Coordinates of C-alpha atoms in Angstrom, one line a residue:
Chain A
X12 CA 22.8 -36.1 -59.0
X13 CA 21.9 -36.9 -55.5
X14 CA 18.4 -37.1 -54.1
X15 CA 19.2 -34.5 -51.4
X16 CA 19.8 -31.9 -54.1
X17 CA 16.7 -32.7 -56.0
X18 CA 14.6 -32.5 -52.8
X19 CA 12.4 -29.5 -53.1
X20 CA 10.9 -27.5 -50.3
X21 CA 8.6 -24.5 -50.5
X22 CA 11.2 -22.1 -49.4
X23 CA 13.7 -23.1 -52.2
X24 CA 10.9 -23.1 -54.8
X25 CA 9.8 -19.6 -53.8
X26 CA 13.4 -18.2 -53.5
X27 CA 14.7 -19.5 -56.8
X28 CA 11.4 -19.9 -58.7
X29 CA 10.2 -16.4 -58.0
X30 CA 13.1 -14.5 -59.6
X31 CA 13.3 -16.9 -62.5
X32 CA 9.6 -16.6 -63.2
X33 CA 9.9 -12.8 -63.1
X34 CA 12.8 -12.9 -65.6
X35 CA 10.9 -15.3 -67.8
X36 CA 7.8 -13.0 -67.8
X37 CA 10.0 -9.9 -68.4
X38 CA 11.6 -11.6 -71.4
X39 CA 8.6 -13.4 -72.9
X40 CA 5.7 -11.0 -72.2
X41 CA 7.0 -8.1 -74.2
X42 CA 7.7 -10.4 -77.2
X43 CA 4.1 -11.8 -77.0
X44 CA 2.6 -8.3 -76.6
X45 CA 4.6 -7.1 -79.7
X46 CA 3.0 -10.0 -81.7
X47 CA -0.4 -8.9 -80.5
X48 CA 0.1 -5.2 -81.3
X49 CA 1.3 -6.1 -84.8
X50 CA -2.3 -7.0 -85.6
X51 CA -3.7 -3.8 -84.2
X52 CA -4.9 -0.9 -86.2
X53 CA -2.9 2.2 -86.7
X54 CA -4.4 5.5 -85.6
X55 CA -3.2 9.0 -86.5
X56 CA -1.4 9.0 -83.2
X57 CA -0.9 5.6 -81.6
X58 CA -2.9 2.5 -82.1
X59 CA -6.3 0.8 -81.5
X60 CA -6.9 -2.8 -80.4
X61 CA -8.3 -5.0 -83.2
X62 CA -7.3 -7.6 -85.7
X63 CA -6.0 -6.6 -89.0
X64 CA -3.2 -7.8 -91.3
X65 CA -2.8 -4.2 -92.6
X66 CA 0.7 -3.8 -91.1
X67 CA 1.9 -7.1 -92.5
X68 CA 0.3 -6.3 -95.9
X69 CA 2.1 -2.9 -96.0
X70 CA 5.3 -4.5 -94.9
X71 CA 5.4 -7.3 -97.4
X72 CA 4.2 -5.1 -100.2
X73 CA 6.1 -1.9 -99.9
X74 CA 9.7 -0.7 -100.0
X75 CA 10.2 -2.1 -96.5
X76 CA 10.2 -5.6 -98.0
X77 CA 13.2 -4.7 -100.1
X78 CA 14.8 -3.7 -96.8
X79 CA 13.9 -7.1 -95.4
X80 CA 15.4 -8.9 -98.4
X81 CA 18.5 -6.8 -98.4
X82 CA 19.0 -7.4 -94.6
X83 CA 18.6 -11.1 -95.0
X84 CA 21.2 -11.4 -97.8
X85 CA 23.4 -8.9 -96.0
X86 CA 23.2 -10.8 -92.7
X87 CA 23.6 -14.3 -94.4
X88 CA 26.7 -13.2 -96.4
X89 CA 28.2 -11.3 -93.4
X90 CA 27.7 -14.5 -91.3
X91 CA 29.5 -16.6 -93.8
X92 CA 32.4 -14.1 -93.9
X93 CA 32.5 -14.0 -90.1
X94 CA 32.5 -17.8 -89.9
X95 CA 35.4 -17.9 -92.3
X96 CA 37.4 -15.7 -89.8
X97 CA 36.0 -16.9 -86.5
X98 CA 36.4 -20.7 -87.3
X99 CA 40.1 -20.6 -88.2
X100 CA 40.7 -18.3 -85.2
X101 CA 38.9 -20.7 -82.8
X102 CA 40.6 -23.7 -84.4
X103 CA 44.1 -22.3 -84.2
X104 CA 43.5 -21.0 -80.6
X105 CA 42.3 -24.5 -79.6
X106 CA 44.8 -26.8 -81.3
X107 CA 47.8 -24.7 -82.1
X108 CA 48.3 -22.6 -78.9
X109 CA 49.3 -23.7 -75.5
X110 CA 46.4 -23.7 -73.1
X111 CA 47.7 -20.7 -71.2
X112 CA 48.0 -18.8 -74.5
X113 CA 44.6 -19.8 -75.6
X114 CA 43.2 -18.2 -72.5
X115 CA 45.1 -15.0 -73.1
X116 CA 44.0 -14.9 -76.7
X117 CA 40.3 -15.3 -75.8
X118 CA 40.6 -12.7 -73.2
X119 CA 42.2 -10.2 -75.5
X120 CA 39.4 -11.0 -78.0
X121 CA 36.8 -10.0 -75.4
X122 CA 38.2 -6.6 -74.4
X123 CA 37.2 -4.7 -77.5
X124 CA 33.9 -6.5 -77.5
X125 CA 33.2 -4.9 -74.1
X126 CA 33.9 -1.4 -75.4
X127 CA 30.6 0.0 -76.8
X128 CA 30.4 -1.1 -80.4
X129 CA 28.8 2.2 -81.4
X130 CA 31.9 4.0 -80.4
X131 CA 34.1 1.5 -82.2
X132 CA 31.9 2.0 -85.3
X133 CA 32.4 5.8 -85.1
X134 CA 36.1 5.1 -85.0
X135 CA 35.8 3.0 -88.1
X136 CA 34.0 5.8 -89.9
X137 CA 37.1 8.0 -89.3
X138 CA 39.6 5.2 -90.2
X139 CA 37.8 4.5 -93.5
X140 CA 37.1 8.1 -94.5
X141 CA 38.5 10.0 -97.4
X142 CA 41.1 11.7 -95.2
X143 CA 41.5 8.8 -92.8
X144 CA 44.6 6.7 -92.1
X145 CA 43.5 3.7 -94.3
X146 CA 43.3 6.0 -97.4
X147 CA 46.5 7.7 -96.3
X148 CA 48.3 4.4 -96.1
X149 CA 47.1 3.3 -99.5
X150 CA 48.3 6.5 -101.1
X151 CA 51.7 6.4 -99.3
X152 CA 52.1 2.8 -100.5
X153 CA 51.4 4.0 -104.0
X154 CA 48.4 1.6 -104.4
X155 CA 46.1 4.4 -105.3
X156 CA 46.6 7.9 -106.5
X157 CA 43.4 9.5 -105.2
X158 CA 41.5 8.6 -102.0
X159 CA 39.3 5.5 -102.4
X160 CA 35.6 6.3 -102.1
X161 CA 34.1 2.9 -101.6
X162 CA 35.9 2.4 -98.2
X163 CA 33.1 4.4 -96.4
X164 CA 29.3 4.7 -96.9
X165 CA 29.3 1.4 -98.9
X166 CA 28.4 -2.2 -98.6
X167 CA 32.1 -2.8 -97.9
X168 CA 32.0 -0.5 -94.9
X169 CA 28.9 -2.1 -93.5
X170 CA 30.4 -5.6 -93.9
X171 CA 33.5 -4.5 -92.1
X172 CA 31.5 -2.9 -89.3
X173 CA 29.4 -6.0 -88.9
X174 CA 32.5 -8.2 -88.8
X175 CA 34.1 -5.9 -86.2
X176 CA 30.9 -5.9 -84.1
X177 CA 30.0 -9.6 -84.1
X178 CA 32.9 -11.8 -85.2
X179 CA 34.7 -11.9 -81.8
X180 CA 31.4 -13.0 -80.2
X181 CA 31.3 -16.0 -82.6
X182 CA 34.7 -17.4 -81.7
X183 CA 33.6 -18.4 -78.2
X184 CA 30.8 -21.0 -79.1
X185 CA 33.1 -22.5 -81.8
X186 CA 36.0 -22.7 -79.3
X187 CA 33.6 -24.2 -76.7
X188 CA 32.7 -27.1 -78.9
X189 CA 36.2 -27.6 -80.4
X190 CA 37.7 -27.8 -77.0
X191 CA 35.1 -30.3 -75.9
X192 CA 36.1 -32.8 -78.6
X193 CA 37.8 -35.9 -77.2
X194 CA 41.3 -35.7 -78.5
X195 CA 41.5 -39.5 -78.6
X196 CA 39.0 -39.4 -81.5
X197 CA 41.4 -37.3 -83.6
X198 CA 44.3 -39.6 -82.6
X199 CA 42.3 -42.6 -83.6
X200 CA 41.6 -41.1 -87.0
X201 CA 45.3 -40.4 -87.5
X202 CA 46.3 -43.9 -86.5
X203 CA 43.7 -45.4 -88.9
X204 CA 45.6 -43.6 -91.7
X205 CA 43.3 -40.7 -92.3
X206 CA 45.3 -37.7 -93.6
X207 CA 45.0 -34.4 -91.7
X208 CA 42.4 -32.9 -94.0
X209 CA 40.3 -36.1 -93.9
X210 CA 40.5 -36.0 -90.1
X211 CA 39.4 -32.5 -90.1
X212 CA 36.5 -32.9 -92.5
X213 CA 35.3 -36.2 -91.0
X214 CA 36.0 -35.9 -87.3
X215 CA 36.7 -32.3 -86.1
X216 CA 34.3 -30.4 -88.4
X217 CA 31.2 -32.5 -87.7
X218 CA 31.8 -32.5 -83.9
X219 CA 32.2 -28.7 -83.9
X220 CA 28.9 -28.1 -85.7
X221 CA 26.9 -27.3 -82.6
X222 CA 29.2 -24.4 -81.8
X223 CA 29.3 -23.3 -85.5
X224 CA 25.6 -23.1 -85.7
X225 CA 25.3 -21.2 -82.4
X226 CA 27.9 -18.8 -83.7
X227 CA 26.1 -18.5 -87.0
X228 CA 22.8 -17.7 -85.2
X229 CA 24.6 -15.0 -83.0
X230 CA 26.1 -13.4 -86.1
X231 CA 23.0 -13.6 -88.2
X232 CA 20.6 -12.2 -85.6
X233 CA 23.0 -9.4 -84.8
X234 CA 23.6 -8.4 -88.4
X235 CA 19.9 -8.8 -89.3
X236 CA 18.6 -6.4 -86.7
X237 CA 21.5 -4.0 -86.9
X238 CA 20.9 -0.3 -86.4
X239 CA 24.1 1.6 -85.6
X240 CA 26.6 0.0 -88.1
X241 CA 24.3 0.5 -91.1
X242 CA 23.5 4.1 -90.1
X243 CA 27.1 5.1 -89.4
X244 CA 29.0 3.2 -92.0
X245 CA 26.3 2.8 -94.7
X246 CA 25.6 6.5 -95.0
X247 CA 22.4 8.4 -95.5
X248 CA 19.4 6.3 -96.4
X249 CA 21.2 3.0 -96.0
X250 CA 18.7 0.7 -94.2
X251 CA 18.8 -2.7 -92.5
X252 CA 15.9 -4.2 -90.7
X253 CA 16.9 -2.6 -87.4
X254 CA 16.8 0.9 -89.0
X255 CA 13.4 0.2 -90.5
X256 CA 12.0 -0.8 -87.1
X257 CA 13.4 2.2 -85.3
X258 CA 12.3 4.6 -87.9
X259 CA 8.7 3.3 -87.8
X260 CA 8.9 3.7 -84.0
X261 CA 10.1 7.3 -84.6
X262 CA 7.0 8.2 -86.6
X263 CA 4.9 6.4 -83.9
X264 CA 3.7 3.7 -86.2
X265 CA 3.6 1.1 -83.5
X266 CA 1.8 -1.7 -85.2
X267 CA 4.2 -1.5 -88.1
X268 CA 7.3 -1.5 -85.8
X269 CA 5.7 -4.4 -84.0
X270 CA 5.0 -6.4 -87.2
X271 CA 8.6 -6.0 -88.5
X272 CA 10.0 -6.8 -85.1
X273 CA 7.8 -9.9 -84.9
X274 CA 9.0 -11.1 -88.3
X275 CA 12.6 -10.7 -87.2
X276 CA 12.0 -12.4 -83.8
X277 CA 10.0 -15.2 -85.7
X278 CA 13.0 -15.9 -88.0
X279 CA 15.2 -16.0 -85.0
X280 CA 13.0 -18.3 -83.0
X281 CA 12.7 -20.6 -85.9
X282 CA 16.5 -20.9 -86.2
X283 CA 16.8 -21.4 -82.5
X284 CA 14.2 -24.1 -82.4
X285 CA 15.9 -25.9 -85.3
X286 CA 19.2 -25.6 -83.6
X287 CA 17.8 -27.1 -80.4
X288 CA 16.2 -29.9 -82.4
X289 CA 19.3 -30.9 -84.2
X290 CA 21.8 -30.4 -81.4
X291 CA 21.6 -31.3 -77.8
X292 CA 22.1 -28.3 -75.6
X293 CA 24.4 -30.4 -73.4
X294 CA 26.8 -31.0 -76.4
X295 CA 27.4 -27.3 -76.4
X296 CA 27.0 -26.3 -72.7
X297 CA 28.2 -29.6 -71.3
X298 CA 31.2 -28.0 -69.9
X299 CA 29.2 -25.3 -68.1
X300 CA 26.6 -27.8 -66.9
X301 CA 29.5 -29.9 -65.6
X302 CA 27.9 -33.2 -66.5
Chain B
X3 CA 48.2 -34.8 -77.8
X4 CA 48.2 -31.1 -77.3
X5 CA 51.9 -31.1 -76.5
X6 CA 52.6 -33.2 -79.6
X7 CA 50.8 -30.8 -81.8
X8 CA 52.8 -27.8 -80.3
X9 CA 56.1 -29.6 -80.7
X10 CA 55.3 -30.5 -84.3
X11 CA 54.3 -26.9 -84.8
X12 CA 57.7 -25.8 -83.5
X13 CA 59.4 -28.0 -86.0
X14 CA 57.8 -26.0 -88.8
X15 CA 58.5 -22.4 -88.0
X16 CA 56.7 -20.9 -91.2
X17 CA 53.4 -22.6 -90.2
X18 CA 53.8 -21.4 -86.7
X19 CA 54.4 -17.8 -87.7
X20 CA 51.4 -17.9 -90.0
X21 CA 49.3 -19.0 -87.0
X22 CA 50.6 -16.0 -85.0
X23 CA 50.2 -13.6 -88.0
X24 CA 46.5 -14.6 -88.4
X25 CA 45.7 -14.3 -84.7
X26 CA 47.5 -11.1 -84.1
X27 CA 46.0 -9.7 -87.3
X28 CA 42.5 -10.3 -85.9
X29 CA 43.5 -8.6 -82.6
X30 CA 45.0 -5.6 -84.5
X31 CA 41.8 -5.3 -86.5
X32 CA 39.7 -5.3 -83.3
X33 CA 41.9 -2.9 -81.3
X34 CA 42.4 -0.4 -84.1
X35 CA 39.1 1.4 -83.5
X36 CA 40.1 2.1 -79.8
X37 CA 42.7 4.6 -80.9
X38 CA 41.0 7.3 -83.1
X39 CA 38.7 8.8 -80.5
X40 CA 41.7 10.0 -78.4
X41 CA 43.4 11.5 -81.4
X42 CA 40.3 13.2 -82.6
X43 CA 39.6 14.5 -79.1
X44 CA 43.1 16.1 -78.9
X45 CA 43.1 17.6 -82.4
X46 CA 41.5 20.9 -83.1
X47 CA 39.5 20.4 -86.3
X48 CA 40.1 24.0 -87.5
X49 CA 43.7 24.4 -86.9
X50 CA 45.0 20.8 -86.5
X51 CA 46.8 21.7 -83.3
X52 CA 46.8 19.4 -80.3
X53 CA 45.2 20.5 -77.1
X54 CA 43.1 19.1 -74.2
X55 CA 40.3 21.8 -74.2
X56 CA 37.7 19.3 -75.3
X57 CA 38.2 17.2 -72.2
X58 CA 37.7 20.4 -70.1
X59 CA 34.7 21.4 -72.1
X60 CA 32.7 18.1 -71.4
X61 CA 33.0 18.7 -67.7
X62 CA 31.0 21.9 -68.1
X63 CA 28.2 20.3 -70.0
X64 CA 25.2 20.1 -67.6
X65 CA 23.1 17.7 -69.7
X66 CA 26.2 15.4 -70.0
X67 CA 26.9 15.5 -66.3
X68 CA 23.2 14.5 -65.7
X69 CA 23.6 11.6 -68.2
X70 CA 26.8 10.5 -66.5
X71 CA 25.0 10.4 -63.1
X72 CA 22.2 8.4 -64.7
X73 CA 24.8 6.0 -66.2
X74 CA 26.5 5.4 -62.9
X75 CA 23.2 4.9 -61.0
X76 CA 22.0 2.4 -63.5
X77 CA 25.3 0.6 -63.7
X78 CA 25.1 0.1 -60.0
X79 CA 21.5 -1.2 -60.2
X80 CA 22.3 -3.6 -63.1
X81 CA 25.6 -4.6 -61.4
X82 CA 23.6 -5.7 -58.3
X83 CA 20.4 -7.1 -59.9
X84 CA 21.8 -9.1 -62.9
X85 CA 24.2 -11.2 -60.8
X86 CA 21.6 -12.0 -58.2
X87 CA 19.0 -13.0 -60.8
X88 CA 21.7 -14.9 -62.6
X89 CA 22.6 -16.7 -59.4
X90 CA 18.9 -17.6 -58.8
X91 CA 18.6 -18.9 -62.3
X92 CA 21.8 -20.9 -62.1
X93 CA 20.7 -22.4 -58.8
X94 CA 17.3 -23.2 -60.3
X95 CA 19.0 -25.0 -63.2
X96 CA 20.5 -27.4 -60.6
X97 CA 17.5 -27.6 -58.3
X98 CA 14.5 -27.9 -60.6
X99 CA 14.3 -30.7 -63.1
X100 CA 14.0 -28.4 -66.2
X101 CA 17.5 -27.2 -66.9
X102 CA 16.9 -26.9 -70.7
X103 CA 13.9 -24.7 -70.4
X104 CA 15.5 -22.3 -67.9
X105 CA 18.7 -22.0 -69.9
X106 CA 16.7 -21.4 -73.1
X107 CA 14.5 -18.6 -71.7
X108 CA 17.3 -16.8 -69.8
X109 CA 19.6 -16.9 -72.8
X110 CA 16.9 -15.8 -75.2
X111 CA 17.8 -12.1 -75.1
X112 CA 21.2 -13.1 -76.6
X113 CA 19.5 -14.2 -79.7
X114 CA 17.1 -11.3 -80.2
X115 CA 18.4 -8.2 -82.1
X116 CA 18.7 -5.1 -79.9
X117 CA 16.1 -3.1 -81.9
X118 CA 13.5 -5.9 -81.5
X119 CA 14.1 -6.2 -77.8
X120 CA 14.0 -2.4 -77.5
X121 CA 10.7 -2.1 -79.4
X122 CA 9.1 -5.0 -77.5
X123 CA 10.0 -3.6 -74.1
X124 CA 8.9 -0.1 -75.0
X125 CA 5.6 -1.4 -76.2
X126 CA 5.2 -3.4 -73.0
X127 CA 5.8 -0.4 -70.9
X128 CA 3.5 1.7 -73.0
X129 CA 0.6 -0.8 -72.6
X130 CA 1.2 -1.2 -69.0
X131 CA 1.3 2.6 -68.7
X132 CA 4.7 2.6 -67.1
X133 CA 6.3 5.9 -68.1
X134 CA 10.0 5.8 -69.5
X135 CA 12.2 6.3 -66.5
X136 CA 15.4 5.1 -64.9
X137 CA 13.5 2.0 -64.0
X138 CA 12.6 1.1 -67.5
X139 CA 16.1 1.7 -68.7
X140 CA 17.4 -0.5 -65.9
X141 CA 15.0 -3.3 -66.7
X142 CA 16.2 -3.3 -70.4
X143 CA 19.8 -3.4 -69.4
X144 CA 19.3 -6.1 -66.7
X145 CA 17.6 -8.3 -69.3
X146 CA 20.7 -7.7 -71.6
X147 CA 23.2 -8.4 -68.9
X148 CA 21.4 -11.3 -67.4
X149 CA 22.5 -14.0 -70.0
X150 CA 26.1 -13.1 -69.5
X151 CA 25.9 -13.0 -65.7
X152 CA 24.0 -16.3 -65.7
X153 CA 26.6 -18.0 -68.0
X154 CA 29.5 -16.9 -65.9
X155 CA 27.9 -18.0 -62.6
X156 CA 26.8 -21.3 -64.2
X157 CA 30.4 -21.9 -65.3
X158 CA 31.8 -21.3 -61.8
X159 CA 29.1 -23.4 -60.2
X160 CA 29.9 -26.3 -62.5
X161 CA 33.4 -26.3 -60.8
X162 CA 31.8 -26.7 -57.4
X163 CA 31.3 -30.3 -56.2
X164 CA 27.8 -30.7 -54.7
X165 CA 29.0 -33.4 -52.5
X166 CA 30.0 -30.7 -50.0
X167 CA 26.4 -29.6 -49.9
X168 CA 25.3 -33.2 -49.1
X169 CA 27.9 -33.3 -46.3
X170 CA 26.5 -30.1 -44.9
X171 CA 22.9 -31.5 -45.1
X172 CA 23.9 -34.8 -43.3
X173 CA 25.6 -32.7 -40.6
X174 CA 22.2 -31.1 -40.0
X175 CA 22.5 -27.7 -41.7
X176 CA 19.5 -26.5 -43.7
X177 CA 19.6 -25.4 -47.4
X178 CA 20.2 -21.7 -46.7
X179 CA 23.0 -22.4 -44.2
X180 CA 24.7 -24.8 -46.5
X181 CA 24.5 -22.4 -49.4
X182 CA 25.7 -19.5 -47.4
X183 CA 28.5 -21.2 -45.5
X184 CA 29.8 -23.8 -48.0
X185 CA 28.9 -22.9 -51.6
X186 CA 28.8 -19.1 -51.6
X187 CA 32.5 -18.6 -50.6
X188 CA 33.5 -21.1 -53.4
X189 CA 31.5 -19.3 -56.1
X190 CA 31.9 -15.8 -54.9
X191 CA 34.6 -14.9 -57.4
X192 CA 32.2 -15.8 -60.2
X193 CA 29.5 -13.7 -58.7
X194 CA 31.6 -10.6 -58.4
X195 CA 33.0 -11.3 -61.9
X196 CA 29.4 -11.4 -63.2
X197 CA 28.7 -8.1 -61.4
X198 CA 31.6 -6.3 -63.1
X199 CA 30.7 -7.8 -66.4
X200 CA 27.1 -6.6 -66.0
X201 CA 28.3 -3.1 -65.0
X202 CA 30.4 -3.0 -68.2
X203 CA 27.5 -4.2 -70.3
X204 CA 25.2 -1.6 -68.8
X205 CA 27.7 1.2 -69.2
X206 CA 28.2 0.3 -72.9
X207 CA 24.6 -0.4 -74.0
X208 CA 23.1 2.0 -76.6
X209 CA 20.5 0.6 -78.9
X210 CA 18.1 -1.0 -76.5
X211 CA 18.4 1.8 -74.0
X212 CA 17.9 4.5 -76.6
X213 CA 14.5 3.2 -77.5
X214 CA 13.1 3.3 -73.9
X215 CA 15.0 6.4 -72.7
X216 CA 12.2 8.9 -72.8
X217 CA 13.6 12.2 -71.6
X218 CA 16.5 10.6 -69.7
X219 CA 19.9 10.2 -71.0
X220 CA 22.9 7.9 -70.4
X221 CA 26.4 8.7 -71.5
X222 CA 25.9 6.4 -74.4
X223 CA 22.5 7.6 -75.6
X224 CA 23.8 11.2 -75.2
X225 CA 26.6 10.4 -77.7
X226 CA 24.1 8.7 -80.0
X227 CA 21.6 11.5 -80.0
X228 CA 24.3 14.1 -80.5
X229 CA 25.5 12.2 -83.5
X230 CA 22.1 12.0 -85.0
X231 CA 21.3 15.7 -84.3
X232 CA 24.5 17.7 -84.9
X233 CA 27.3 15.2 -85.7
X234 CA 30.4 14.5 -83.8
X235 CA 32.7 17.2 -82.3
X236 CA 36.0 16.9 -80.5
X237 CA 34.0 17.1 -77.3
X238 CA 32.1 14.0 -78.2
X239 CA 35.4 12.2 -79.0
X240 CA 36.8 13.3 -75.7
X241 CA 33.8 11.7 -74.1
X242 CA 34.2 8.5 -76.1
X243 CA 37.9 8.4 -75.1
X244 CA 36.9 8.6 -71.4
X245 CA 34.2 5.9 -71.9
X246 CA 36.9 3.6 -73.4
X247 CA 39.3 4.4 -70.6
X248 CA 36.7 3.6 -67.9
X249 CA 35.8 0.4 -69.6
X250 CA 39.4 -0.7 -69.8
X251 CA 39.8 0.1 -66.1
X252 CA 36.7 -1.9 -65.2
X253 CA 38.2 -4.9 -67.2
X254 CA 41.4 -4.5 -65.3
X255 CA 39.4 -4.7 -62.1
X256 CA 37.9 -7.9 -63.4
X257 CA 41.3 -9.4 -64.2
X258 CA 42.7 -8.5 -60.7
X259 CA 39.5 -10.0 -59.1
X260 CA 39.9 -13.1 -61.2
X261 CA 43.6 -13.5 -60.2
X262 CA 42.7 -13.0 -56.6
X263 CA 39.9 -15.5 -56.8
X264 CA 42.2 -18.0 -58.4
X265 CA 44.9 -17.6 -55.7
X266 CA 42.3 -18.0 -53.0
X267 CA 40.9 -21.2 -54.4
X268 CA 44.5 -22.5 -55.0
X269 CA 45.3 -21.5 -51.4
X270 CA 42.3 -23.3 -50.1
X271 CA 43.1 -26.4 -52.2
X272 CA 46.5 -26.5 -50.6
X273 CA 45.1 -26.2 -47.1
X274 CA 42.6 -28.9 -47.7
X275 CA 45.2 -31.1 -49.2
X276 CA 47.5 -30.6 -46.2
X277 CA 44.7 -31.2 -43.8
X278 CA 43.7 -34.4 -45.6

């Protein structure tokens, strides 16, 4: 980069630095405040400044911890399912479609993502219901005599809702790193006699790991803190971490909501830090940074 | 290489059709939920007959009309603020020597679950004694749209060769002039794309907004609270169908805008080439 562009003057610093600083504060300050509040004491209504681990103790001790555990496994397994769909999709779109068609496919993938996922989840509740089209189809095909109950208000329904909500989002980072792979490396591997599977396992897969991990973080974080999918498709009493947080907020237990939220954000920051340590951001965003 | 792969794919039709089957299957899975709201809005739950009364009924709902106005106002605010902030951040990535830090911070909201971000911002407003208002809802939505707007603008900016800016500097223009006259026209399609993207995200955001809404409603939080309080009726499905329709129209606008931007840059490239 040229020296002229690096040259800084007071005007530029203020004009660019100001808004960026405001954004940074608006993003970080609430998270820091939440961590602080999580150590405060709970009052009958509201909270009192102080330092107590009461909220954390209650969290890790009680029924909420089961919710944390369940959310964790749910999010982890959902992430693996989503990767199992998103990776082949990104792979096929990158290597098996003409560039023009890849763009069209990625565009079509993004359209439903932009439609409110809560509305899409409501629609799934109808599609999967006892009198819904999926059950109707199963009966017409003779696969089942009576409506299948486990389609809705079940783990299955929640998995399906999570996949519908977050999987499309995961295709992009994987596609980004797959399309950044230097095709000559793949050719070289072929020429050196490596069979297609070997080429995939030893060249393509390792080089696409930055995108895979970014996608995994997206999917995991989304599923972990989910509110709407679990409430609509899981049925009454089905709780994931996001539900536990919002229900604490509903009963005005701010320190508890803050403690649970901080644990979730802490997990997320840990994963993000690990990701940034293992992979160079430029490997992944190199295309966008343009250098 | 790519052409070799496609041609080898063509020689084996079964593999090729499996590829299509898989990709189309994913698309069907994702588009299926866009259909039921329209059907459920048109169908009378008691008699099963089809009619459009539910669409008429939502126009008479005062609370809903207020929520709609709120949604539109906020979409405009977010559609202006997010791209401008995204532009500033993207320029800062290039101008300041700390691109990693800026990118990480701006993209952070992408990695934080909606419920956590909602709780944090609502606590922040509570402690700073800012009452829930259109402003607080706008802030939450701007923070949500910002990473997307930022990424879009960053992508467009990476296609702009900074050598033109240097040429402008050597010809004696200052930074602002160079940006305004040289770079801005080139990256303008990206900025308007980011604006429409932000409007769509604002219009479709529920979880974060619902936590800081206070007494205000948007179309989305209206649907969500009705669902929690009384369940869904044909009127609500009619509203959802309209939301889907508006979103698809906005996406269409985005496509048209993208096409036009592409033609413009292509046209300009041709002019430059013929001049050179």
